């Protein structure tokens, strides 16, 4: 019976944007400790890997994709953009805009993001979403509106992008050209009006890193299972030529 309830847990995750393992355990098993560790969590992870087609990423990345946060105050989104927001209690906050004007990024914990009712901007923002930290820092230093996905986007990232999309914002994604990089870009494209891949025209001119045997096998398997994937042409290039690290793509802003 307990193992059957794990499929109920999957259904709960499908309905919610974000939750904790403690809350999920309480909702499904009436026990906040049921899914924090142990055999049930291991079985849940195996179900999630199949349901979300992520057979070989880390548990922390898997949980981020599925909307599971370890702690609602330590799970967060880092963003550098001129926006204000109002929460469900009617209060308004303008500190992301003020920090942007001061050249600083804003860190918003999930507990804050989940209370946002509306995001406000003075015009349509063109946002660069960055998979890795060093390129994100460079974009901040250049004064370019940007958001750090920290690998696969967690629930806080996805919800904030959706709020920004409601303001008319657009995004280009900046990341590695391996399978994970393109899967991250595809997830971003589901959350906000998507203008493509940042500086991607440079890829063919740059040195490529060869795929390991395991990377090649994983990529070939994914291509076979997902013939309609949004970035299939790019994946085939990677399969043939190898991949390029995000840091190699440079910092020049894309054409407006």
PDB file of C-alpha atoms in Angstrom:
ATOM      1  CA  UNK A   1       0.000   0.000   0.000  1.00  0.00           C
ATOM      2  CA  UNK A   2       2.804   2.414   0.848  1.00  0.00           C
ATOM      3  CA  UNK A   3       4.438   1.859  -2.521  1.00  0.00           C
ATOM      4  CA  UNK A   4       1.156   2.508  -4.341  1.00  0.00           C
ATOM      5  CA  UNK A   5       0.970   5.820  -2.515  1.00  0.00           C
ATOM      6  CA  UNK A   6       4.175   6.863  -4.249  1.00  0.00           C
ATOM      7  CA  UNK A   7       2.163   7.215  -7.447  1.00  0.00           C
ATOM      8  CA  UNK A   8      -0.204   9.460  -5.522  1.00  0.00           C
ATOM      9  CA  UNK A   9       2.863  11.500  -4.576  1.00  0.00           C
ATOM     10  CA  UNK A  10       3.712  11.794  -8.277  1.00  0.00           C
ATOM     11  CA  UNK A  11       0.186  13.070  -8.976  1.00  0.00           C
ATOM     12  CA  UNK A  12       0.555  15.649  -6.194  1.00  0.00           C
ATOM     13  CA  UNK A  13       3.839  16.869  -7.709  1.00  0.00           C
ATOM     14  CA  UNK A  14       2.206  17.175 -11.131  1.00  0.00           C
ATOM     15  CA  UNK A  15      -0.472  19.448  -9.664  1.00  0.00           C
ATOM     16  CA  UNK A  16       1.830  21.702  -7.633  1.00  0.00           C
ATOM     17  CA  UNK A  17       4.569  24.118  -8.618  1.00  0.00           C
ATOM     18  CA  UNK A  18       6.758  23.428  -5.628  1.00  0.00           C
ATOM     19  CA  UNK A  19       6.757  21.540  -2.338  1.00  0.00           C
ATOM     20  CA  UNK A  20       9.140  20.005   0.208  1.00  0.00           C
ATOM     21  CA  UNK A  21       9.699  16.324   0.905  1.00  0.00           C
ATOM     22  CA  UNK A  22       8.334  16.920   4.393  1.00  0.00           C
ATOM     23  CA  UNK A  23       5.114  18.436   3.039  1.00  0.00           C
ATOM     24  CA  UNK A  24       4.780  15.747   0.380  1.00  0.00           C
ATOM     25  CA  UNK A  25       5.200  13.042   3.035  1.00  0.00           C
ATOM     26  CA  UNK A  26       2.590  14.713   5.190  1.00  0.00           C
ATOM     27  CA  UNK A  27       0.145  15.102   2.288  1.00  0.00           C
ATOM     28  CA  UNK A  28       0.433  11.526   1.064  1.00  0.00           C
ATOM     29  CA  UNK A  29       1.508   9.439   4.065  1.00  0.00           C
ATOM     30  CA  UNK A  30       0.348  11.650   6.939  1.00  0.00           C
ATOM     31  CA  UNK A  31       3.990  11.551   8.070  1.00  0.00           C
ATOM     32  CA  UNK A  32       6.373  14.431   7.367  1.00  0.00           C
ATOM     33  CA  UNK A  33       9.384  12.119   7.800  1.00  0.00           C
ATOM     34  CA  UNK A  34       8.215   9.410   5.389  1.00  0.00           C
ATOM     35  CA  UNK A  35      10.035  10.763   2.320  1.00  0.00           C
ATOM     36  CA  UNK A  36      13.008  12.542   3.862  1.00  0.00           C
ATOM     37  CA  UNK A  37      15.239   9.488   3.400  1.00  0.00           C
ATOM     38  CA  UNK A  38      15.181   5.712   3.174  1.00  0.00           C
ATOM     39  CA  UNK A  39      13.612   3.151   0.875  1.00  0.00           C
ATOM     40  CA  UNK A  40      10.441   5.103   0.071  1.00  0.00           C
ATOM     41  CA  UNK A  41      12.448   8.108  -1.131  1.00  0.00           C
ATOM     42  CA  UNK A  42      14.610   5.810  -3.248  1.00  0.00           C
ATOM     43  CA  UNK A  43      11.530   4.279  -4.876  1.00  0.00           C
ATOM     44  CA  UNK A  44       9.993   7.725  -5.408  1.00  0.00           C
ATOM     45  CA  UNK A  45      13.169   8.902  -7.133  1.00  0.00           C
ATOM     46  CA  UNK A  46      13.039   5.910  -9.481  1.00  0.00           C
ATOM     47  CA  UNK A  47       9.423   6.731 -10.371  1.00  0.00           C
ATOM     48  CA  UNK A  48      10.329  10.380 -10.938  1.00  0.00           C
ATOM     49  CA  UNK A  49      13.279   9.484 -13.164  1.00  0.00           C
ATOM     50  CA  UNK A  50      10.918   7.504 -15.396  1.00  0.00           C
ATOM     51  CA  UNK A  51       8.061  10.021 -15.300  1.00  0.00           C
ATOM     52  CA  UNK A  52      10.310  12.994 -16.064  1.00  0.00           C
ATOM     53  CA  UNK A  53      12.632  11.061 -18.391  1.00  0.00           C
ATOM     54  CA  UNK A  54      15.749  11.860 -16.355  1.00  0.00           C
ATOM     55  CA  UNK A  55      17.472   8.505 -15.865  1.00  0.00           C
ATOM     56  CA  UNK A  56      20.961   9.709 -15.023  1.00  0.00           C
ATOM     57  CA  UNK A  57      21.089  13.093 -13.306  1.00  0.00           C
ATOM     58  CA  UNK A  58      21.749  13.711  -9.621  1.00  0.00           C
ATOM     59  CA  UNK A  59      18.946  13.457  -7.070  1.00  0.00           C
ATOM     60  CA  UNK A  60      19.189  17.184  -6.312  1.00  0.00           C
ATOM     61  CA  UNK A  61      18.785  18.086  -9.999  1.00  0.00           C
ATOM     62  CA  UNK A  62      15.926  15.610 -10.326  1.00  0.00           C
ATOM     63  CA  UNK A  63      14.132  17.154  -7.363  1.00  0.00           C
ATOM     64  CA  UNK A  64      14.595  20.658  -8.782  1.00  0.00           C
ATOM     65  CA  UNK A  65      12.972  19.606 -12.054  1.00  0.00           C
ATOM     66  CA  UNK A  66      10.078  17.980 -10.201  1.00  0.00           C
ATOM     67  CA  UNK A  67       9.471  21.013  -7.989  1.00  0.00           C
ATOM     68  CA  UNK A  68      10.802  19.494  -4.763  1.00  0.00           C
ATOM     69  CA  UNK A  69      12.731  21.917  -2.565  1.00  0.00           C
ATOM     70  CA  UNK A  70      14.846  20.966   0.413  1.00  0.00           C
ATOM     71  CA  UNK A  71      14.026  24.181   2.247  1.00  0.00           C
ATOM     72  CA  UNK A  72      11.673  27.002   1.137  1.00  0.00           C
ATOM     73  CA  UNK A  73      14.177  29.585   2.373  1.00  0.00           C
ATOM     74  CA  UNK A  74      17.347  28.123   0.867  1.00  0.00           C
ATOM     75  CA  UNK A  75      15.743  27.228  -2.480  1.00  0.00           C
ATOM     76  CA  UNK A  76      15.880  30.481  -4.415  1.00  0.00           C
ATOM     77  CA  UNK A  77      16.231  32.368  -7.671  1.00  0.00           C
ATOM     78  CA  UNK A  78      18.990  34.900  -8.400  1.00  0.00           C
ATOM     79  CA  UNK A  79      17.910  37.599 -10.835  1.00  0.00           C
ATOM     80  CA  UNK A  80      19.243  40.899 -12.151  1.00  0.00           C
ATOM     81  CA  UNK A  81      16.388  42.836 -13.719  1.00  0.00           C
ATOM     82  CA  UNK A  82      14.423  46.086 -13.243  1.00  0.00           C
ATOM     83  CA  UNK A  83      11.118  44.902 -11.826  1.00  0.00           C
ATOM     84  CA  UNK A  84       8.893  45.420  -8.807  1.00  0.00           C
ATOM     85  CA  UNK A  85       6.429  42.945  -7.383  1.00  0.00           C
ATOM     86  CA  UNK A  86       3.306  42.828  -5.258  1.00  0.00           C
ATOM     87  CA  UNK A  87       2.448  39.967  -2.916  1.00  0.00           C
ATOM     88  CA  UNK A  88      -0.913  38.373  -2.265  1.00  0.00           C
ATOM     89  CA  UNK A  89      -1.420  40.526   0.834  1.00  0.00           C
ATOM     90  CA  UNK A  90      -1.317  43.678  -1.326  1.00  0.00           C
ATOM     91  CA  UNK A  91       2.147  44.896  -0.337  1.00  0.00           C
ATOM     92  CA  UNK A  92       4.479  46.219  -3.031  1.00  0.00           C
ATOM     93  CA  UNK A  93       8.275  45.812  -3.190  1.00  0.00           C
ATOM     94  CA  UNK A  94      10.670  47.641  -5.485  1.00  0.00           C
ATOM     95  CA  UNK A  95      14.033  46.371  -4.258  1.00  0.00           C
ATOM     96  CA  UNK A  96      14.818  44.201  -7.326  1.00  0.00           C
ATOM     97  CA  UNK A  97      14.635  47.362  -9.452  1.00  0.00           C
ATOM     98  CA  UNK A  98      16.688  49.366  -6.956  1.00  0.00           C
ATOM     99  CA  UNK A  99      19.355  46.678  -6.774  1.00  0.00           C
ATOM    100  CA  UNK A 100      19.421  46.486 -10.590  1.00  0.00           C
ATOM    101  CA  UNK A 101      20.019  50.234 -10.747  1.00  0.00           C
ATOM    102  CA  UNK A 102      22.891  49.740  -8.274  1.00  0.00           C
ATOM    103  CA  UNK A 103      24.398  46.944 -10.397  1.00  0.00           C
ATOM    104  CA  UNK A 104      23.479  44.183  -7.970  1.00  0.00           C
ATOM    105  CA  UNK A 105      21.485  40.985  -8.365  1.00  0.00           C
ATOM    106  CA  UNK A 106      18.543  40.057  -6.146  1.00  0.00           C
ATOM    107  CA  UNK A 107      18.171  36.740  -4.337  1.00  0.00           C
ATOM    108  CA  UNK A 108      14.536  35.721  -3.848  1.00  0.00           C
ATOM    109  CA  UNK A 109      13.832  32.611  -1.732  1.00  0.00           C
ATOM    110  CA  UNK A 110      11.009  30.315  -2.794  1.00  0.00           C
ATOM    111  CA  UNK A 111       9.015  31.396   0.261  1.00  0.00           C
ATOM    112  CA  UNK A 112       8.977  34.939  -1.174  1.00  0.00           C
ATOM    113  CA  UNK A 113       8.416  33.918  -4.797  1.00  0.00           C
ATOM    114  CA  UNK A 114       5.392  31.789  -3.937  1.00  0.00           C
ATOM    115  CA  UNK A 115       3.687  34.839  -2.417  1.00  0.00           C
ATOM    116  CA  UNK A 116       4.142  37.033  -5.514  1.00  0.00           C
ATOM    117  CA  UNK A 117       0.787  37.966  -7.035  1.00  0.00           C
ATOM    118  CA  UNK A 118       2.095  40.291  -9.748  1.00  0.00           C
ATOM    119  CA  UNK A 119       5.365  41.473 -11.250  1.00  0.00           C
ATOM    120  CA  UNK A 120       5.538  44.992 -12.701  1.00  0.00           C
ATOM    121  CA  UNK A 121       8.014  46.483 -15.158  1.00  0.00           C
ATOM    122  CA  UNK A 122       8.242  49.778 -17.017  1.00  0.00           C
ATOM    123  CA  UNK A 123       8.657  48.018 -20.371  1.00  0.00           C
ATOM    124  CA  UNK A 124       9.250  44.625 -21.893  1.00  0.00           C
ATOM    125  CA  UNK A 125      12.467  43.162 -20.495  1.00  0.00           C
ATOM    126  CA  UNK A 126      14.795  41.066 -22.652  1.00  0.00           C
ATOM    127  CA  UNK A 127      16.294  38.605 -20.220  1.00  0.00           C
ATOM    128  CA  UNK A 128      19.322  36.335 -20.578  1.00  0.00           C
ATOM    129  CA  UNK A 129      18.874  33.111 -18.593  1.00  0.00           C
ATOM    130  CA  UNK A 130      22.244  31.638 -17.642  1.00  0.00           C
ATOM    131  CA  UNK A 131      22.938  28.017 -16.790  1.00  0.00           C
ATOM    132  CA  UNK A 132      26.237  28.729 -15.017  1.00  0.00           C
ATOM    133  CA  UNK A 133      27.405  31.257 -12.440  1.00  0.00           C
ATOM    134  CA  UNK A 134      30.482  32.875 -14.052  1.00  0.00           C
ATOM    135  CA  UNK A 135      28.666  33.893 -17.265  1.00  0.00           C
ATOM    136  CA  UNK A 136      25.783  35.188 -15.152  1.00  0.00           C
ATOM    137  CA  UNK A 137      28.206  37.380 -13.204  1.00  0.00           C
ATOM    138  CA  UNK A 138      29.624  38.741 -16.465  1.00  0.00           C
ATOM    139  CA  UNK A 139      26.135  39.657 -17.646  1.00  0.00           C
ATOM    140  CA  UNK A 140      25.464  41.433 -14.347  1.00  0.00           C
ATOM    141  CA  UNK A 141      28.721  43.353 -14.678  1.00  0.00           C
ATOM    142  CA  UNK A 142      27.702  44.347 -18.216  1.00  0.00           C
ATOM    143  CA  UNK A 143      24.352  45.635 -16.949  1.00  0.00           C
ATOM    144  CA  UNK A 144      22.306  43.092 -18.954  1.00  0.00           C
ATOM    145  CA  UNK A 145      19.034  41.883 -17.393  1.00  0.00           C
ATOM    146  CA  UNK A 146      19.616  38.222 -16.602  1.00  0.00           C
ATOM    147  CA  UNK A 147      18.597  35.300 -14.423  1.00  0.00           C
ATOM    148  CA  UNK A 148      20.710  32.462 -13.053  1.00  0.00           C
ATOM    149  CA  UNK A 149      19.072  29.048 -13.504  1.00  0.00           C
ATOM    150  CA  UNK A 150      21.826  27.250 -11.530  1.00  0.00           C
ATOM    151  CA  UNK A 151      21.599  24.249 -13.839  1.00  0.00           C
ATOM    152  CA  UNK A 152      18.101  22.850 -14.241  1.00  0.00           C
ATOM    153  CA  UNK A 153      15.573  25.527 -13.177  1.00  0.00           C
ATOM    154  CA  UNK A 154      13.907  24.952  -9.838  1.00  0.00           C
ATOM    155  CA  UNK A 155      10.344  25.952  -8.909  1.00  0.00           C
ATOM    156  CA  UNK A 156      11.296  29.473  -7.847  1.00  0.00           C
ATOM    157  CA  UNK A 157      12.993  30.108 -11.206  1.00  0.00           C
ATOM    158  CA  UNK A 158      10.023  28.778 -13.179  1.00  0.00           C
ATOM    159  CA  UNK A 159       7.420  30.751 -11.248  1.00  0.00           C
ATOM    160  CA  UNK A 160       9.342  34.020 -11.492  1.00  0.00           C
ATOM    161  CA  UNK A 161       9.867  33.524 -15.240  1.00  0.00           C
ATOM    162  CA  UNK A 162       6.129  32.990 -15.650  1.00  0.00           C
ATOM    163  CA  UNK A 163       5.414  36.211 -13.769  1.00  0.00           C
ATOM    164  CA  UNK A 164       7.909  38.068 -15.966  1.00  0.00           C
ATOM    165  CA  UNK A 165       6.289  36.560 -19.045  1.00  0.00           C
ATOM    166  CA  UNK A 166       3.011  38.175 -17.973  1.00  0.00           C
ATOM    167  CA  UNK A 167       4.720  41.574 -18.222  1.00  0.00           C
ATOM    168  CA  UNK A 168       5.713  40.956 -21.861  1.00  0.00           C
ATOM    169  CA  UNK A 169       9.286  39.907 -21.075  1.00  0.00           C
ATOM    170  CA  UNK A 170      11.255  37.724 -23.508  1.00  0.00           C
ATOM    171  CA  UNK A 171      14.216  35.455 -22.811  1.00  0.00           C
ATOM    172  CA  UNK A 172      17.234  34.021 -24.585  1.00  0.00           C
ATOM    173  CA  UNK A 173      19.029  31.125 -22.936  1.00  0.00           C
ATOM    174  CA  UNK A 174      22.792  31.000 -22.401  1.00  0.00           C
ATOM    175  CA  UNK A 175      24.239  27.593 -21.556  1.00  0.00           C
ATOM    176  CA  UNK A 176      26.395  24.636 -22.499  1.00  0.00           C
ATOM    177  CA  UNK A 177      25.722  22.886 -25.802  1.00  0.00           C
ATOM    178  CA  UNK A 178      25.503  19.395 -24.299  1.00  0.00           C
ATOM    179  CA  UNK A 179      22.298  17.450 -23.718  1.00  0.00           C
ATOM    180  CA  UNK A 180      21.662  18.982 -20.311  1.00  0.00           C
ATOM    181  CA  UNK A 181      22.237  22.496 -21.654  1.00  0.00           C
ATOM    182  CA  UNK A 182      19.604  22.061 -24.350  1.00  0.00           C
ATOM    183  CA  UNK A 183      17.171  20.380 -21.967  1.00  0.00           C
ATOM    184  CA  UNK A 184      17.540  23.338 -19.618  1.00  0.00           C
ATOM    185  CA  UNK A 185      16.852  25.714 -22.528  1.00  0.00           C
ATOM    186  CA  UNK A 186      13.746  23.709 -23.434  1.00  0.00           C
ATOM    187  CA  UNK A 187      12.429  23.993 -19.879  1.00  0.00           C
ATOM    188  CA  UNK A 188      13.020  27.750 -19.903  1.00  0.00           C
ATOM    189  CA  UNK A 189      11.108  28.006 -23.178  1.00  0.00           C
ATOM    190  CA  UNK A 190       8.022  26.579 -21.445  1.00  0.00           C
ATOM    191  CA  UNK A 191       7.981  29.371 -18.854  1.00  0.00           C
ATOM    192  CA  UNK A 192       8.520  32.589 -20.825  1.00  0.00           C
ATOM    193  CA  UNK A 193       8.311  33.883 -24.395  1.00  0.00           C
ATOM    194  CA  UNK A 194      11.482  32.445 -25.869  1.00  0.00           C
ATOM    195  CA  UNK A 195      13.693  34.156 -28.441  1.00  0.00           C
ATOM    196  CA  UNK A 196      16.276  31.412 -28.856  1.00  0.00           C
ATOM    197  CA  UNK A 197      19.818  30.588 -27.786  1.00  0.00           C
ATOM    198  CA  UNK A 198      22.237  33.329 -26.756  1.00  0.00           C
ATOM    199  CA  UNK A 199      25.249  33.764 -29.079  1.00  0.00           C
ATOM    200  CA  UNK A 200      24.546  30.360 -30.582  1.00  0.00           C
ATOM    201  CA  UNK A 201      25.735  31.381 -34.049  1.00  0.00           C
ATOM    202  CA  UNK A 202      29.292  31.263 -32.655  1.00  0.00           C
ATOM    203  CA  UNK A 203      29.145  27.573 -31.762  1.00  0.00           C
ATOM    204  CA  UNK A 204      30.449  26.195 -35.064  1.00  0.00           C
ATOM    205  CA  UNK A 205      33.518  28.491 -34.915  1.00  0.00           C
ATOM    206  CA  UNK A 206      34.660  27.370 -31.448  1.00  0.00           C
ATOM    207  CA  UNK A 207      36.704  24.385 -30.225  1.00  0.00           C
ATOM    208  CA  UNK A 208      34.439  21.495 -29.242  1.00  0.00           C
ATOM    209  CA  UNK A 209      34.944  19.100 -26.348  1.00  0.00           C
ATOM    210  CA  UNK A 210      34.634  15.446 -27.406  1.00  0.00           C
ATOM    211  CA  UNK A 211      31.797  13.407 -25.949  1.00  0.00           C
ATOM    212  CA  UNK A 212      32.714  10.601 -23.591  1.00  0.00           C
ATOM    213  CA  UNK A 213      31.310   7.159 -24.359  1.00  0.00           C
ATOM    214  CA  UNK A 214      28.665   7.593 -21.660  1.00  0.00           C
ATOM    215  CA  UNK A 215      27.716  11.078 -22.912  1.00  0.00           C
ATOM    216  CA  UNK A 216      27.397   9.770 -26.463  1.00  0.00           C
ATOM    217  CA  UNK A 217      25.263   6.819 -25.390  1.00  0.00           C
ATOM    218  CA  UNK A 218      23.016   9.060 -23.299  1.00  0.00           C
ATOM    219  CA  UNK A 219      22.622  11.555 -26.162  1.00  0.00           C
ATOM    220  CA  UNK A 220      21.882   8.852 -28.733  1.00  0.00           C
ATOM    221  CA  UNK A 221      19.292   7.347 -26.418  1.00  0.00           C
ATOM    222  CA  UNK A 222      17.597  10.713 -25.879  1.00  0.00           C
ATOM    223  CA  UNK A 223      17.518  11.502 -29.620  1.00  0.00           C
ATOM    224  CA  UNK A 224      15.925   8.123 -30.291  1.00  0.00           C
ATOM    225  CA  UNK A 225      13.233   8.651 -27.675  1.00  0.00           C
ATOM    226  CA  UNK A 226      12.455  12.295 -28.484  1.00  0.00           C
ATOM    227  CA  UNK A 227      12.414  12.874 -32.268  1.00  0.00           C
ATOM    228  CA  UNK A 228      10.325  16.055 -31.840  1.00  0.00           C
ATOM    229  CA  UNK A 229      12.601  17.716 -29.276  1.00  0.00           C
ATOM    230  CA  UNK A 230      12.794  21.464 -29.865  1.00  0.00           C
ATOM    231  CA  UNK A 231      16.584  21.532 -30.247  1.00  0.00           C
ATOM    232  CA  UNK A 232      17.032  18.322 -32.240  1.00  0.00           C
ATOM    233  CA  UNK A 233      19.216  19.978 -34.900  1.00  0.00           C
ATOM    234  CA  UNK A 234      21.524  21.302 -32.196  1.00  0.00           C
ATOM    235  CA  UNK A 235      21.685  17.896 -30.499  1.00  0.00           C
ATOM    236  CA  UNK A 236      22.683  16.245 -33.768  1.00  0.00           C
ATOM    237  CA  UNK A 237      25.469  18.812 -34.152  1.00  0.00           C
ATOM    238  CA  UNK A 238      26.682  17.926 -30.653  1.00  0.00           C
ATOM    239  CA  UNK A 239      26.533  14.224 -31.450  1.00  0.00           C
ATOM    240  CA  UNK A 240      28.661  14.761 -34.551  1.00  0.00           C
ATOM    241  CA  UNK A 241      31.118  17.413 -33.354  1.00  0.00           C
ATOM    242  CA  UNK A 242      31.103  17.442 -29.544  1.00  0.00           C
ATOM    243  CA  UNK A 243      29.987  20.223 -27.219  1.00  0.00           C
ATOM    244  CA  UNK A 244      30.986  23.767 -26.273  1.00  0.00           C
ATOM    245  CA  UNK A 245      31.118  25.116 -22.727  1.00  0.00           C
ATOM    246  CA  UNK A 246      28.996  28.176 -22.008  1.00  0.00           C
ATOM    247  CA  UNK A 247      32.076  30.096 -20.901  1.00  0.00           C
ATOM    248  CA  UNK A 248      33.542  29.746 -24.412  1.00  0.00           C
ATOM    249  CA  UNK A 249      30.625  31.489 -26.093  1.00  0.00           C
ATOM    250  CA  UNK A 250      31.650  35.005 -25.056  1.00  0.00           C
ATOM    251  CA  UNK A 251      29.774  37.907 -23.481  1.00  0.00           C
ATOM    252  CA  UNK A 252      28.634  39.996 -26.458  1.00  0.00           C
ATOM    253  CA  UNK A 253      24.919  40.755 -26.258  1.00  0.00           C
ATOM    254  CA  UNK A 254      22.693  39.240 -28.943  1.00  0.00           C
ATOM    255  CA  UNK A 255      21.159  41.429 -31.589  1.00  0.00           C
ATOM    256  CA  UNK A 256      17.900  43.049 -30.419  1.00  0.00           C
TER     257      UNK A 256
END
